[in-house]
Amino acid sequence: MRNQAENGRAADNVVAILAQRIQTGELEDGQPLPPERDMMEEFGISRTVVREAVVALSNKGLIEARPRHRPLVRKPGYDSAFSAIESIVTHLLHQPGGVRNLFDTRILLEAALVREAAKTADKHDISALKQALEANEASIDNSEMFYETDIGFHRILYEIPRNPVLPAVNRAYTTWLAPHWMQMPRLPDRNQKNFKAHKEIFDAVLMRDPDAAEDALKRHLENAWDQVRQTFGEL
């Protein structure tokens, strides 16, 4: 019988081999992993070791584990990288100051993004940002929709630089902060204030004024944090 340490080493070996096959494309994105029995025979391991390896691959974001189905290969990408650390981030968010620390990084990043938008946004970017702003205004009286269009407005800022890392960062922020943000009381007057803040950001980008865009963004997100703090206290 293998002891626990031996099982761990055997699982690590299987993980390394399968990860290499995923990275080279031998195991293609969306393809099921080989059946447990096939892996047991190929690597000379027990079902327990196979399952330990599958859990490890899932934690690395290399496969999608599904109940009652064979796991599917997920080729590494920026989204899977952030998904792999989600449990760690969730733990950190429950520490004192954890949510504030994450939100501060969002302020720093989005301040840089609006400056970049003010300097480099082309007509297609401006059009996308304007459409997002109009959708946001149209949903002021529908708080659930306003939340979605609020997210949509900020999403455009992450897309303007054409850097694939940034939209993945935005999706990660949205996922990690959603449990708190979705519990916020959403009232039309508060929605109106947030819309006006979005319009100030848009106007500064349109006027090619990086300083004004950054100032509007920072005031908007600091006010948003005050709304969070009034609801939950210090986080």
mmCIF file of C-alpha atoms in Angstrom:
data_model
loop_
_atom_site.group_PDB
_atom_site.id
_atom_site.type_symbol
_atom_site.label_atom_id
_atom_site.label_comp_id
_atom_site.label_asym_id
_atom_site.label_seq_id
_atom_site.Cartn_x
_atom_site.Cartn_y
_atom_site.Cartn_z
ATOM 1 C CA MET A 1 0.000 0.000 0.000
ATOM 2 C CA ARG A 2 1.289 3.441 -0.848
ATOM 3 C CA ASN A 3 1.611 5.860 2.025
ATOM 4 C CA GLN A 4 0.307 9.418 1.771
ATOM 5 C CA ALA A 5 3.677 10.911 0.802
ATOM 6 C CA GLU A 6 4.128 8.379 -1.996
ATOM 7 C CA ASN A 7 0.632 9.082 -3.269
ATOM 8 C CA GLY A 8 1.423 12.789 -3.282
ATOM 9 C CA ARG A 9 4.628 12.302 -5.277
ATOM 10 C CA ALA A 10 2.867 10.011 -7.742
ATOM 11 C CA ALA A 11 0.044 12.526 -8.195
ATOM 12 C CA ASP A 12 2.565 15.344 -8.729
ATOM 13 C CA ASN A 13 4.228 13.290 -11.463
ATOM 14 C CA VAL A 14 0.906 12.689 -13.223
ATOM 15 C CA VAL A 15 0.004 16.373 -12.936
ATOM 16 C CA ALA A 16 3.322 17.404 -14.503
ATOM 17 C CA ILE A 17 2.870 15.013 -17.432
ATOM 18 C CA LEU A 18 -0.742 15.939 -18.108
ATOM 19 C CA ALA A 19 -0.013 19.668 -17.742
ATOM 20 C CA GLN A 20 2.726 19.305 -20.363
ATOM 21 C CA ARG A 21 0.301 17.545 -22.708
ATOM 22 C CA ILE A 22 -2.229 20.346 -22.257
ATOM 23 C CA GLN A 23 0.370 23.041 -22.907
ATOM 24 C CA THR A 24 1.649 21.358 -26.078
ATOM 25 C CA GLY A 25 -1.865 20.727 -27.377
ATOM 26 C CA GLU A 26 -1.605 16.954 -27.229
ATOM 27 C CA LEU A 27 -4.636 17.236 -24.964
ATOM 28 C CA GLU A 28 -6.766 19.861 -26.700
ATOM 29 C CA ASP A 29 -8.923 22.537 -25.115
ATOM 30 C CA GLY A 30 -12.380 21.100 -24.473
ATOM 31 C CA GLN A 31 -11.224 17.493 -24.781
ATOM 32 C CA PRO A 32 -12.104 15.122 -21.919
ATOM 33 C CA LEU A 33 -9.262 13.728 -19.849
ATOM 34 C CA PRO A 34 -8.617 10.028 -20.427
ATOM 35 C CA PRO A 35 -10.839 7.732 -18.322
ATOM 36 C CA GLU A 36 -9.613 6.952 -14.798
ATOM 37 C CA ARG A 37 -8.916 3.326 -15.731
ATOM 38 C CA ASP A 38 -6.735 4.346 -18.674
ATOM 39 C CA MET A 39 -4.672 6.671 -16.484
ATOM 40 C CA MET A 40 -4.341 4.005 -13.802
ATOM 41 C CA GLU A 41 -2.928 1.615 -16.382
ATOM 42 C CA GLU A 42 -0.671 4.157 -18.119
ATOM 43 C CA PHE A 43 0.929 5.503 -14.953
ATOM 44 C CA GLY A 44 0.674 2.397 -12.766
ATOM 45 C CA ILE A 45 -1.241 4.237 -10.067
ATOM 46 C CA SER A 46 -4.358 3.762 -7.971
ATOM 47 C CA ARG A 47 -7.723 5.433 -8.480
ATOM 48 C CA THR A 48 -6.993 7.541 -5.382
ATOM 49 C CA VAL A 49 -3.851 8.965 -6.995
ATOM 50 C CA VAL A 50 -5.709 9.663 -10.240
ATOM 51 C CA ARG A 51 -8.322 11.625 -8.337
ATOM 52 C CA GLU A 52 -5.672 13.568 -6.406
ATOM 53 C CA ALA A 53 -4.085 14.513 -9.737
ATOM 54 C CA VAL A 54 -7.444 15.604 -11.159
ATOM 55 C CA VAL A 55 -8.077 17.846 -8.147
ATOM 56 C CA ALA A 56 -4.610 19.373 -8.522
ATOM 57 C CA LEU A 57 -5.157 20.039 -12.239
ATOM 58 C CA SER A 58 -8.506 21.638 -11.453
ATOM 59 C CA ASN A 59 -6.907 23.866 -8.810
ATOM 60 C CA LYS A 60 -4.366 24.977 -11.405
ATOM 61 C CA GLY A 61 -7.158 25.932 -13.790
ATOM 62 C CA LEU A 62 -6.050 23.355 -16.363
ATOM 63 C CA ILE A 63 -9.229 21.303 -16.341
ATOM 64 C CA GLU A 64 -12.900 21.814 -15.611
ATOM 65 C CA ALA A 65 -14.099 19.150 -13.178
ATOM 66 C CA ARG A 66 -17.797 18.330 -13.592
ATOM 67 C CA PRO A 67 -19.928 16.077 -11.371
ATOM 68 C CA ARG A 68 -20.680 12.711 -12.997
ATOM 69 C CA HIS A 69 -18.725 13.647 -16.144
ATOM 70 C CA ARG A 70 -15.118 13.287 -17.204
ATOM 71 C CA PRO A 71 -13.105 16.459 -16.593
ATOM 72 C CA LEU A 72 -12.579 18.710 -19.611
ATOM 73 C CA VAL A 73 -9.232 20.196 -20.592
ATOM 74 C CA ARG A 74 -9.028 23.975 -20.291
ATOM 75 C CA LYS A 75 -5.940 25.395 -21.969
ATOM 76 C CA PRO A 76 -4.271 27.922 -19.654
ATOM 77 C CA GLY A 77 -5.381 31.509 -20.113
ATOM 78 C CA TYR A 78 -5.546 34.655 -18.023
ATOM 79 C CA ASP A 79 -9.074 33.842 -16.821
ATOM 80 C CA SER A 80 -8.031 30.392 -15.658
ATOM 81 C CA ALA A 81 -5.014 31.901 -13.901
ATOM 82 C CA PHE A 82 -7.240 34.188 -11.848
ATOM 83 C CA SER A 83 -9.750 31.392 -11.246
ATOM 84 C CA ALA A 84 -6.963 29.263 -9.813
ATOM 85 C CA ILE A 85 -6.329 31.778 -7.025
ATOM 86 C CA GLU A 86 -9.981 32.550 -6.320
ATOM 87 C CA SER A 87 -10.114 30.489 -3.117
ATOM 88 C CA ILE A 88 -7.018 32.268 -1.780
ATOM 89 C CA VAL A 89 -8.423 35.695 -2.614
ATOM 90 C CA THR A 90 -11.755 34.795 -1.019
ATOM 91 C CA HIS A 91 -9.902 33.892 2.181
ATOM 92 C CA LEU A 92 -7.962 37.175 2.112
ATOM 93 C CA LEU A 93 -11.151 39.168 1.576
ATOM 94 C CA HIS A 94 -12.424 37.898 4.910
ATOM 95 C CA GLN A 95 -9.367 39.293 6.702
ATOM 96 C CA PRO A 96 -9.610 42.776 8.283
ATOM 97 C CA GLY A 97 -9.097 45.345 5.534
ATOM 98 C CA GLY A 98 -9.153 42.666 2.843
ATOM 99 C CA VAL A 99 -11.947 44.134 0.723
ATOM 100 C CA ARG A 100 -10.534 47.651 1.064
ATOM 101 C CA ASN A 101 -7.083 46.468 -0.030
ATOM 102 C CA LEU A 102 -8.514 44.859 -3.154
ATOM 103 C CA PHE A 103 -10.668 47.892 -3.898
ATOM 104 C CA ASP A 104 -7.644 50.178 -3.566
ATOM 105 C CA THR A 105 -5.842 48.192 -6.263
ATOM 106 C CA ARG A 106 -8.889 48.672 -8.484
ATOM 107 C CA ILE A 107 -8.735 52.442 -7.945
ATOM 108 C CA LEU A 108 -5.050 52.547 -8.837
ATOM 109 C CA LEU A 109 -5.544 50.460 -11.963
ATOM 110 C CA GLU A 110 -8.653 52.218 -13.225
ATOM 111 C CA ALA A 111 -7.066 55.620 -12.623
ATOM 112 C CA ALA A 112 -4.306 54.550 -15.019
ATOM 113 C CA LEU A 113 -6.864 53.122 -17.452
ATOM 114 C CA VAL A 114 -8.897 56.331 -17.732
ATOM 115 C CA ARG A 115 -5.710 58.307 -18.316
ATOM 116 C CA GLU A 116 -4.816 55.896 -21.094
ATOM 117 C CA ALA A 117 -8.337 56.131 -22.515
ATOM 118 C CA ALA A 118 -8.183 59.932 -22.547
ATOM 119 C CA LYS A 119 -4.936 59.775 -24.500
ATOM 120 C CA THR A 120 -5.480 56.866 -26.899
ATOM 121 C CA ALA A 121 -9.182 55.931 -27.225
ATOM 122 C CA ASP A 122 -10.214 55.815 -30.894
ATOM 123 C CA LYS A 123 -13.679 56.462 -32.323
ATOM 124 C CA HIS A 124 -14.731 52.845 -31.786
ATOM 125 C CA ASP A 125 -13.688 53.002 -28.116
ATOM 126 C CA ILE A 126 -15.532 56.293 -27.637
ATOM 127 C CA SER A 127 -18.622 54.798 -29.275
ATOM 128 C CA ALA A 128 -18.476 51.711 -27.025
ATOM 129 C CA LEU A 129 -18.044 53.861 -23.937
ATOM 130 C CA LYS A 130 -20.932 56.130 -25.014
ATOM 131 C CA GLN A 131 -23.235 53.148 -25.588
ATOM 132 C CA ALA A 132 -22.342 51.756 -22.164
ATOM 133 C CA LEU A 133 -23.070 55.159 -20.612
ATOM 134 C CA GLU A 134 -26.431 55.401 -22.379
ATOM 135 C CA ALA A 135 -27.387 51.921 -21.190
ATOM 136 C CA ASN A 136 -26.406 52.942 -17.681
ATOM 137 C CA GLU A 137 -28.607 56.059 -17.830
ATOM 138 C CA ALA A 138 -31.552 54.109 -19.218
ATOM 139 C CA SER A 139 -31.466 51.719 -16.250
ATOM 140 C CA ILE A 140 -31.393 54.266 -13.416
ATOM 141 C CA ASP A 141 -34.870 53.261 -12.268
ATOM 142 C CA ASN A 142 -34.067 49.533 -12.490
ATOM 143 C CA SER A 143 -31.439 48.864 -9.854
ATOM 144 C CA GLU A 144 -30.681 45.304 -10.935
ATOM 145 C CA MET A 145 -30.076 46.420 -14.502
ATOM 146 C CA PHE A 146 -28.178 49.476 -13.301
ATOM 147 C CA TYR A 147 -25.725 47.190 -11.495
ATOM 148 C CA GLU A 148 -25.104 45.262 -14.721
ATOM 149 C CA THR A 149 -24.664 48.398 -16.825
ATOM 150 C CA ASP A 150 -22.397 49.904 -14.167
ATOM 151 C CA ILE A 151 -20.149 46.866 -14.557
ATOM 152 C CA GLY A 152 -20.452 47.224 -18.326
ATOM 153 C CA PHE A 153 -19.261 50.834 -18.316
ATOM 154 C CA HIS A 154 -16.143 50.016 -16.321
ATOM 155 C CA ARG A 155 -15.507 46.936 -18.476
ATOM 156 C CA ILE A 156 -14.929 49.127 -21.535
ATOM 157 C CA LEU A 157 -12.068 50.907 -19.763
ATOM 158 C CA TYR A 158 -10.266 47.565 -19.412
ATOM 159 C CA GLU A 159 -10.789 46.772 -23.090
ATOM 160 C CA ILE A 160 -9.462 50.011 -24.587
ATOM 161 C CA PRO A 161 -5.711 49.219 -24.199
ATOM 162 C CA ARG A 162 -6.149 45.958 -26.238
ATOM 163 C CA ASN A 163 -4.211 44.023 -23.598
ATOM 164 C CA PRO A 164 -5.775 40.580 -22.962
ATOM 165 C CA VAL A 165 -4.640 40.583 -19.327
ATOM 166 C CA LEU A 166 -6.810 43.573 -18.439
ATOM 167 C CA PRO A 167 -10.285 42.195 -19.288
ATOM 168 C CA ALA A 168 -9.383 39.093 -17.269
ATOM 169 C CA VAL A 169 -8.419 41.344 -14.352
ATOM 170 C CA ASN A 170 -11.766 43.116 -14.676
ATOM 171 C CA ARG A 171 -13.673 39.824 -14.626
ATOM 172 C CA ALA A 172 -11.692 38.756 -11.568
ATOM 173 C CA TYR A 173 -12.443 41.997 -9.709
ATOM 174 C CA THR A 174 -16.131 41.655 -10.584
ATOM 175 C CA THR A 175 -16.255 38.062 -9.363
ATOM 176 C CA TRP A 176 -14.311 38.669 -6.163
ATOM 177 C CA LEU A 177 -16.183 41.812 -5.118
ATOM 178 C CA ALA A 178 -19.661 40.724 -6.250
ATOM 179 C CA PRO A 179 -20.699 39.076 -2.925
ATOM 180 C CA HIS A 180 -20.414 42.472 -1.230
ATOM 181 C CA TRP A 181 -21.535 44.694 -4.104
ATOM 182 C CA MET A 182 -24.690 42.670 -4.809
ATOM 183 C CA GLN A 183 -25.888 43.200 -1.223
ATOM 184 C CA MET A 184 -25.699 46.976 -1.548
ATOM 185 C CA PRO A 185 -29.024 48.817 -1.291
ATOM 186 C CA ARG A 186 -29.649 50.258 -4.738
ATOM 187 C CA LEU A 187 -31.900 53.281 -4.937
ATOM 188 C CA PRO A 188 -32.637 55.511 -7.947
ATOM 189 C CA ASP A 189 -31.048 58.576 -6.314
ATOM 190 C CA ARG A 190 -27.829 56.643 -5.660
ATOM 191 C CA ASN A 191 -27.945 55.268 -9.187
ATOM 192 C CA GLN A 192 -28.325 58.817 -10.481
ATOM 193 C CA LYS A 193 -25.202 59.941 -8.622
ATOM 194 C CA ASN A 194 -23.210 57.016 -9.969
ATOM 195 C CA PHE A 195 -24.411 57.689 -13.502
ATOM 196 C CA LYS A 196 -23.344 61.344 -13.225
ATOM 197 C CA ALA A 197 -19.919 60.173 -12.106
ATOM 198 C CA HIS A 198 -19.689 57.892 -15.134
ATOM 199 C CA LYS A 199 -20.663 60.817 -17.387
ATOM 200 C CA GLU A 200 -17.908 62.976 -15.876
ATOM 201 C CA ILE A 201 -15.417 60.234 -16.659
ATOM 202 C CA PHE A 202 -16.749 59.893 -20.211
ATOM 203 C CA ASP A 203 -16.682 63.659 -20.805
ATOM 204 C CA ALA A 204 -13.065 63.880 -19.640
ATOM 205 C CA VAL A 205 -12.066 61.022 -21.941
ATOM 206 C CA LEU A 206 -13.929 62.675 -24.810
ATOM 207 C CA MET A 207 -12.106 65.964 -24.136
ATOM 208 C CA ARG A 208 -8.734 64.173 -24.082
ATOM 209 C CA ASP A 209 -8.059 65.369 -20.534
ATOM 210 C CA PRO A 210 -6.188 62.623 -18.603
ATOM 211 C CA ASP A 211 -6.004 64.639 -15.372
ATOM 212 C CA ALA A 212 -9.742 65.318 -15.311
ATOM 213 C CA ALA A 213 -10.487 61.694 -16.183
ATOM 214 C CA GLU A 214 -8.317 60.420 -13.351
ATOM 215 C CA ASP A 215 -9.809 62.900 -10.886
ATOM 216 C CA ALA A 216 -13.368 61.947 -11.855
ATOM 217 C CA LEU A 217 -12.594 58.241 -11.603
ATOM 218 C CA LYS A 218 -10.992 58.545 -8.186
ATOM 219 C CA ARG A 219 -13.857 60.628 -6.806
ATOM 220 C CA HIS A 220 -16.354 58.148 -8.211
ATOM 221 C CA LEU A 221 -14.716 55.088 -6.679
ATOM 222 C CA GLU A 222 -14.035 56.784 -3.353
ATOM 223 C CA ASN A 223 -17.717 57.719 -3.189
ATOM 224 C CA ALA A 224 -18.575 54.140 -4.096
ATOM 225 C CA TRP A 225 -16.416 52.954 -1.213
ATOM 226 C CA ASP A 226 -18.216 55.338 1.160
ATOM 227 C CA GLN A 227 -21.483 53.721 0.087
ATOM 228 C CA VAL A 228 -20.037 50.286 0.851
ATOM 229 C CA ARG A 229 -18.717 51.418 4.233
ATOM 230 C CA GLN A 230 -22.077 52.925 5.185
ATOM 231 C CA THR A 231 -23.678 49.557 4.451
ATOM 232 C CA PHE A 232 -21.153 47.102 5.883
ATOM 233 C CA GLY A 233 -18.811 49.160 8.053
ATOM 234 C CA GLU A 234 -15.067 48.740 7.608
ATOM 235 C CA LEU A 235 -14.113 45.753 5.465
#
